[in-house]
Coordinates of C-alpha atoms and ligand atoms in Angstrom, one line a residue:
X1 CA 0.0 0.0 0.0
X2 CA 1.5 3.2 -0.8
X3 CA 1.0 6.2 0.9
X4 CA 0.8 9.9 -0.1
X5 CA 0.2 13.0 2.9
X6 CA -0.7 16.1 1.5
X7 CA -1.2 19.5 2.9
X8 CA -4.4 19.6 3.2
X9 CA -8.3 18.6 2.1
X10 CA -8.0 20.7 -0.7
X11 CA -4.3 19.2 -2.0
X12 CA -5.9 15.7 -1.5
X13 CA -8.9 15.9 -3.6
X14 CA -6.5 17.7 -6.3
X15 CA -4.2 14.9 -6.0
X16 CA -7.2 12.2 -6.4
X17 CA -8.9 14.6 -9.4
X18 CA -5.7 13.7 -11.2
X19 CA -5.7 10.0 -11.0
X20 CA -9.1 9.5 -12.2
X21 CA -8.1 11.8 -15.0
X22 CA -4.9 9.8 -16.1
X23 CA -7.4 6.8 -15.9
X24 CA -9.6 8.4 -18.6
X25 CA -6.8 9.5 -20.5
X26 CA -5.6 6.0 -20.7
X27 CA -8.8 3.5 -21.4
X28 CA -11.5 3.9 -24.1
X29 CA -14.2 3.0 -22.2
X30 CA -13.4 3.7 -18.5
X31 CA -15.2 1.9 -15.6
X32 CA -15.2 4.0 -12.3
X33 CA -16.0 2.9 -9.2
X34 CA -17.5 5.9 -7.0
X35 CA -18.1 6.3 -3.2
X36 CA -20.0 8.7 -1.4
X37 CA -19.9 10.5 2.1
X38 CA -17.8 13.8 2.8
X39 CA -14.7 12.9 2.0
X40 CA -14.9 12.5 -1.8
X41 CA -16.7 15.6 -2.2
X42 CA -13.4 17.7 -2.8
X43 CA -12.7 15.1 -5.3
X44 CA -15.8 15.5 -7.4
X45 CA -15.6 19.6 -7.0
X46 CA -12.0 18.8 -8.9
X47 CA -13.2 16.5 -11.6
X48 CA -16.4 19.1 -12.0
X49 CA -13.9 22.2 -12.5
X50 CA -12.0 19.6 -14.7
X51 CA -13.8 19.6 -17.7
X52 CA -12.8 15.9 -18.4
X53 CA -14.5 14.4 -20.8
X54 CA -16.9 11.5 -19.3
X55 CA -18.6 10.2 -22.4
X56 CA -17.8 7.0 -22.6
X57 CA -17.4 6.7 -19.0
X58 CA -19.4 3.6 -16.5
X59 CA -19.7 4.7 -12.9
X60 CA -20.1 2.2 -10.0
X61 CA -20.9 3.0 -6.9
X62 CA -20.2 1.4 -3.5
X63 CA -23.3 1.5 -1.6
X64 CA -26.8 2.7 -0.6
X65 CA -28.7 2.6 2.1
X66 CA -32.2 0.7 2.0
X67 CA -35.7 1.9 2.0
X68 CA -34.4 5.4 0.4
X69 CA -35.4 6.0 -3.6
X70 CA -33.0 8.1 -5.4
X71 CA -35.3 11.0 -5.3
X72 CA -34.4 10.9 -1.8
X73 CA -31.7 13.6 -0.6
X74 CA -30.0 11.7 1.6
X75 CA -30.0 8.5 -0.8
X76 CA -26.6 7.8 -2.5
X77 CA -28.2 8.2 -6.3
X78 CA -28.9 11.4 -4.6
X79 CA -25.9 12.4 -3.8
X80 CA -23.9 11.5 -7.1
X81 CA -26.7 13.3 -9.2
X82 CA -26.1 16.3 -7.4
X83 CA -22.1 16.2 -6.5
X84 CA -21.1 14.7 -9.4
X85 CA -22.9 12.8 -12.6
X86 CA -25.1 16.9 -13.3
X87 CA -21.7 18.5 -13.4
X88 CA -19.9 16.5 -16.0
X89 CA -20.6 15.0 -19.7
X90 CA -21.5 11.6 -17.9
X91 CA -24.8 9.4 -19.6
X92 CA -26.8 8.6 -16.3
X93 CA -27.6 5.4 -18.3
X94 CA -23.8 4.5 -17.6
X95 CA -24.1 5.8 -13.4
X96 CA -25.0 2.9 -11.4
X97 CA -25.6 2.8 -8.0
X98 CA -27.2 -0.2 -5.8
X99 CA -31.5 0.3 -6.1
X100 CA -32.6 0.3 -2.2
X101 CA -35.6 0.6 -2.7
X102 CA -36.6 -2.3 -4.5
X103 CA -39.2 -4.6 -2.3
X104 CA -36.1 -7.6 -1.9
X105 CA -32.9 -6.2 -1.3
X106 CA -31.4 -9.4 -1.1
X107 CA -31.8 -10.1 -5.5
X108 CA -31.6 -6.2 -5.7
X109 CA -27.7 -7.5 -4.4
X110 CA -27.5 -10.4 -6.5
X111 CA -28.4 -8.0 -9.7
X112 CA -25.6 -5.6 -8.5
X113 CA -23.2 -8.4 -8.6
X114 CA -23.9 -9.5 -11.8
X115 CA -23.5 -6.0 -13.5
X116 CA -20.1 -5.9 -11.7
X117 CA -19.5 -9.3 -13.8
X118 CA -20.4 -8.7 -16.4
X119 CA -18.4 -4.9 -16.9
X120 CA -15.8 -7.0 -16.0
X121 CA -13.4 -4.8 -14.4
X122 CA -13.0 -1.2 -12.1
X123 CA -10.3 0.4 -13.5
X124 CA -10.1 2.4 -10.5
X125 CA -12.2 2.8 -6.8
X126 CA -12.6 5.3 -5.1
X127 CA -12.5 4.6 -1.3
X128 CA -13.5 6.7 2.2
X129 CA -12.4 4.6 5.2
X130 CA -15.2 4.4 8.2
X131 CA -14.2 5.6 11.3
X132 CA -14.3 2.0 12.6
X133 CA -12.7 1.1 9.4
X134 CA -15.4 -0.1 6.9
X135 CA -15.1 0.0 3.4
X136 CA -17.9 0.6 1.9
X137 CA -20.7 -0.5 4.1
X138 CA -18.4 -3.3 5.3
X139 CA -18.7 -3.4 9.0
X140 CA -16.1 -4.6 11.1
X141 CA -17.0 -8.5 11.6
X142 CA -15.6 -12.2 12.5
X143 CA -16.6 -12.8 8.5
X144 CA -17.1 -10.8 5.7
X145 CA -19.1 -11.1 2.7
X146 CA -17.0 -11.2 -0.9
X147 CA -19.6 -10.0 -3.7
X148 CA -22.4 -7.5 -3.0
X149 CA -25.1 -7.9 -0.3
X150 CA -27.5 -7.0 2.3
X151 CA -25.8 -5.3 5.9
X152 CA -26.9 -4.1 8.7
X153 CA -25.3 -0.9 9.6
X154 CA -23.1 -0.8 13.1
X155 CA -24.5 1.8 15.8
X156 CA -21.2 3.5 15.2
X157 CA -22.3 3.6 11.3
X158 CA -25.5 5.1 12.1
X159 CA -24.2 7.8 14.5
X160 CA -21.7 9.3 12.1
X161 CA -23.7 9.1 9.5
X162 CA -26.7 10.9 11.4
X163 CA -25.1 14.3 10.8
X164 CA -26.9 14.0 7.2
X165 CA -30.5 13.4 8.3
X166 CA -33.0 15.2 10.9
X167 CA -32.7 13.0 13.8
X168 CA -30.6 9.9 14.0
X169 CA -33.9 7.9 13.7
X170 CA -34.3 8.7 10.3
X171 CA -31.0 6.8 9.4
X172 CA -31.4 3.3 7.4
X173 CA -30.5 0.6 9.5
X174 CA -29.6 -2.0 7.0
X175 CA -27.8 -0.8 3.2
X176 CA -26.6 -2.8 0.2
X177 CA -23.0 -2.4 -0.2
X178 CA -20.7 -3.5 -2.3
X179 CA -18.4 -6.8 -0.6
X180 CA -14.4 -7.1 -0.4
X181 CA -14.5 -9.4 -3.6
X182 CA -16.6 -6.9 -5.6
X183 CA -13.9 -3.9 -4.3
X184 CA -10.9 -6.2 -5.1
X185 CA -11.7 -6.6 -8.9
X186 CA -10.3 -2.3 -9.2
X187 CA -7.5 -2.5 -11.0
X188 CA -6.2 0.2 -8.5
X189 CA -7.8 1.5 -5.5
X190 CA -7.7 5.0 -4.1
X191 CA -8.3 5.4 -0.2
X192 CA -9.1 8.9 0.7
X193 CA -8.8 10.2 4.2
X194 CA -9.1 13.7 5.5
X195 CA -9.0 15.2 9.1
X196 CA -8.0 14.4 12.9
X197 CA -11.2 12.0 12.9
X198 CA -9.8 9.8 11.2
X199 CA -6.1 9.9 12.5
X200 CA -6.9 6.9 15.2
X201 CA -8.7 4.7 12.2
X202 CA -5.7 5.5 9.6
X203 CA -2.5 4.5 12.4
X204 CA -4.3 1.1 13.1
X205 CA -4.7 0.8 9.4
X206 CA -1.2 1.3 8.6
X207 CA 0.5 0.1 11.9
X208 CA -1.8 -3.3 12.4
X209 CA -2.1 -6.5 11.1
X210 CA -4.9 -7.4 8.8
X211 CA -8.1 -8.4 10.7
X212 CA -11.4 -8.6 9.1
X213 CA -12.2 -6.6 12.1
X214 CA -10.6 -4.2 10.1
X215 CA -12.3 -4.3 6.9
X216 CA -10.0 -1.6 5.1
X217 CA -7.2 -3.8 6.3
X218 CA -7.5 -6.4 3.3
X219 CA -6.8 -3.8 1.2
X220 CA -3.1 -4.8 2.0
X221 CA -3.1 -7.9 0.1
X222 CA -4.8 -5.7 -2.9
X223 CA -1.3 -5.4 -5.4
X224 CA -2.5 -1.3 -6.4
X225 CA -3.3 0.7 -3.7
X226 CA -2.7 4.4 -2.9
X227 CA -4.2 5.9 -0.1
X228 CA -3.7 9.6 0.0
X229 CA -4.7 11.5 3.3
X230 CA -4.2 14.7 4.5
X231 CA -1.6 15.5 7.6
X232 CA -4.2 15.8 10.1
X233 CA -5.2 12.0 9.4
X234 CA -1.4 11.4 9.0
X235 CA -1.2 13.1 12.3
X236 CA -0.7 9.7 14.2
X237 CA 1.5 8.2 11.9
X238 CA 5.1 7.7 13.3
Ligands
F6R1 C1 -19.6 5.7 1.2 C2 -19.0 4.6 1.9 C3 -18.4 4.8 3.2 C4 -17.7 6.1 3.5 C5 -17.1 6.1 4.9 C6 -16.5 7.5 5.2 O1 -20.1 5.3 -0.1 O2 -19.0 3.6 1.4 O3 -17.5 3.7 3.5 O4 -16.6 6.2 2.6 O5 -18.2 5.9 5.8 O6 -17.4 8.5 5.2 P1 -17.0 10.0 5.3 O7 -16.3 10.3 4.0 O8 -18.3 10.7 5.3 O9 -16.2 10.1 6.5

């Protein structure tokens, strides 16, 4: 895993804005795959400002929570509509992201999966880290799932994410995410990490051994990883 501090938030999402750029640069028909949260906002503000040419572009994303429709402003479709896919040349044909609010999740996953096989390939993921280290909506566990399914969110998961909604009742309890196996077939893999929040979370990540208690942590056995955090998360480093 190789790692890149920068400045700041701002030097971060630059630094990310020009990898996915170099990836569209280099293949025809470019498969993305896309997170949400704050962290990757700064990112898509860059590739917005960019004026990169997403034509022929495929956007995957990672997760979304279950029982919101993508009209919903705190679903993930949301999210990428509005941060991302109406600011650039993208088809929303070619944006996917998993469809919560279908009546069973469960084949909602399975279809998921099977567009992930059948594109193939991510030529590069994006990637947030959780504060308790999930990736995706990966929860720290004694097992964890390989292609794309059902989870139920961690208490943790559901407090951090709260600052989104109302009231912290309003928060999904259970998403459709994206597993480790489904991550692991990017080509390369970005992890983006940005303030003193999640300085604890990055120093186990990089000092540690790999626990599925960890879930970011398997990204060590992932041959192309970058993560690229800012000095406030790098704060604990040694
Ligand atoms: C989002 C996702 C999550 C976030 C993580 C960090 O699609 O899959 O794993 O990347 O929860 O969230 P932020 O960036 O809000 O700290």
């Amino acid at each position: 895993m190789e790692i890149k501090i920068t400045k700041d938030y701002q030097e971060m999402s630059e630094l990310a804005a020009k990898e996915v750029a170099k990836v569209l640069a280099e293949v025809k028909q470019p498969v993305l795959g896309l997170a949400t949260g704050s962290t990757p906002v700064g990112l898509y503000e860059e590739l917005s400002k960019m004026e990169l040419d997403f034509s022929k572009t495929v956007s995957v994303n990672l997760d979304e929570y279950i029982g919101l429709d993508g009209n919903h402003p705190q679903s993930y479709r949301y999210f990428m509509n509005e941060k991302l896919f109406n600011h650039i040349n993208i088809d929303k044909k070619n944006t996917y992201v998993p469809d919560g609010s279908l009546p069973d999740a469960q084949q909602a996953a399975r279809d998921y999966e099977e567009l992930l096989s059948k594109l193939g390939r991510i030529d590069l993921q994006i990637l947030g880290i959780g504060n308790n280290g999930h990736i995706g909506f990966n929860e720290p566990d004694r097992a964890l799932s390989l292609p794309t399914h059902v989870v139920k969110l961690e208490e943790s998961t559901i407090e951090a994410n709260a600052r989104f909604f109302d009231s912290i009742d309003e928060v999904p309890k259970e998403a459709i995410t994206m597993g480790v196996g489904s991550i692991f077939k990017a080509k390369k893999i970005i992890v983006l990490a940005s303030g003193k929040a999640k300085a604890s979370i990055i120093k186990s990540l990089v000092d540690e051994y790999v626990s599925t208690e960890l879930p970011a942590s398997l990204l060590k056995f992932h041959p192309n990883v970058l993560l690229i955090i800012d000095q406030a998360a790098a704060s604990l480093l040694d």
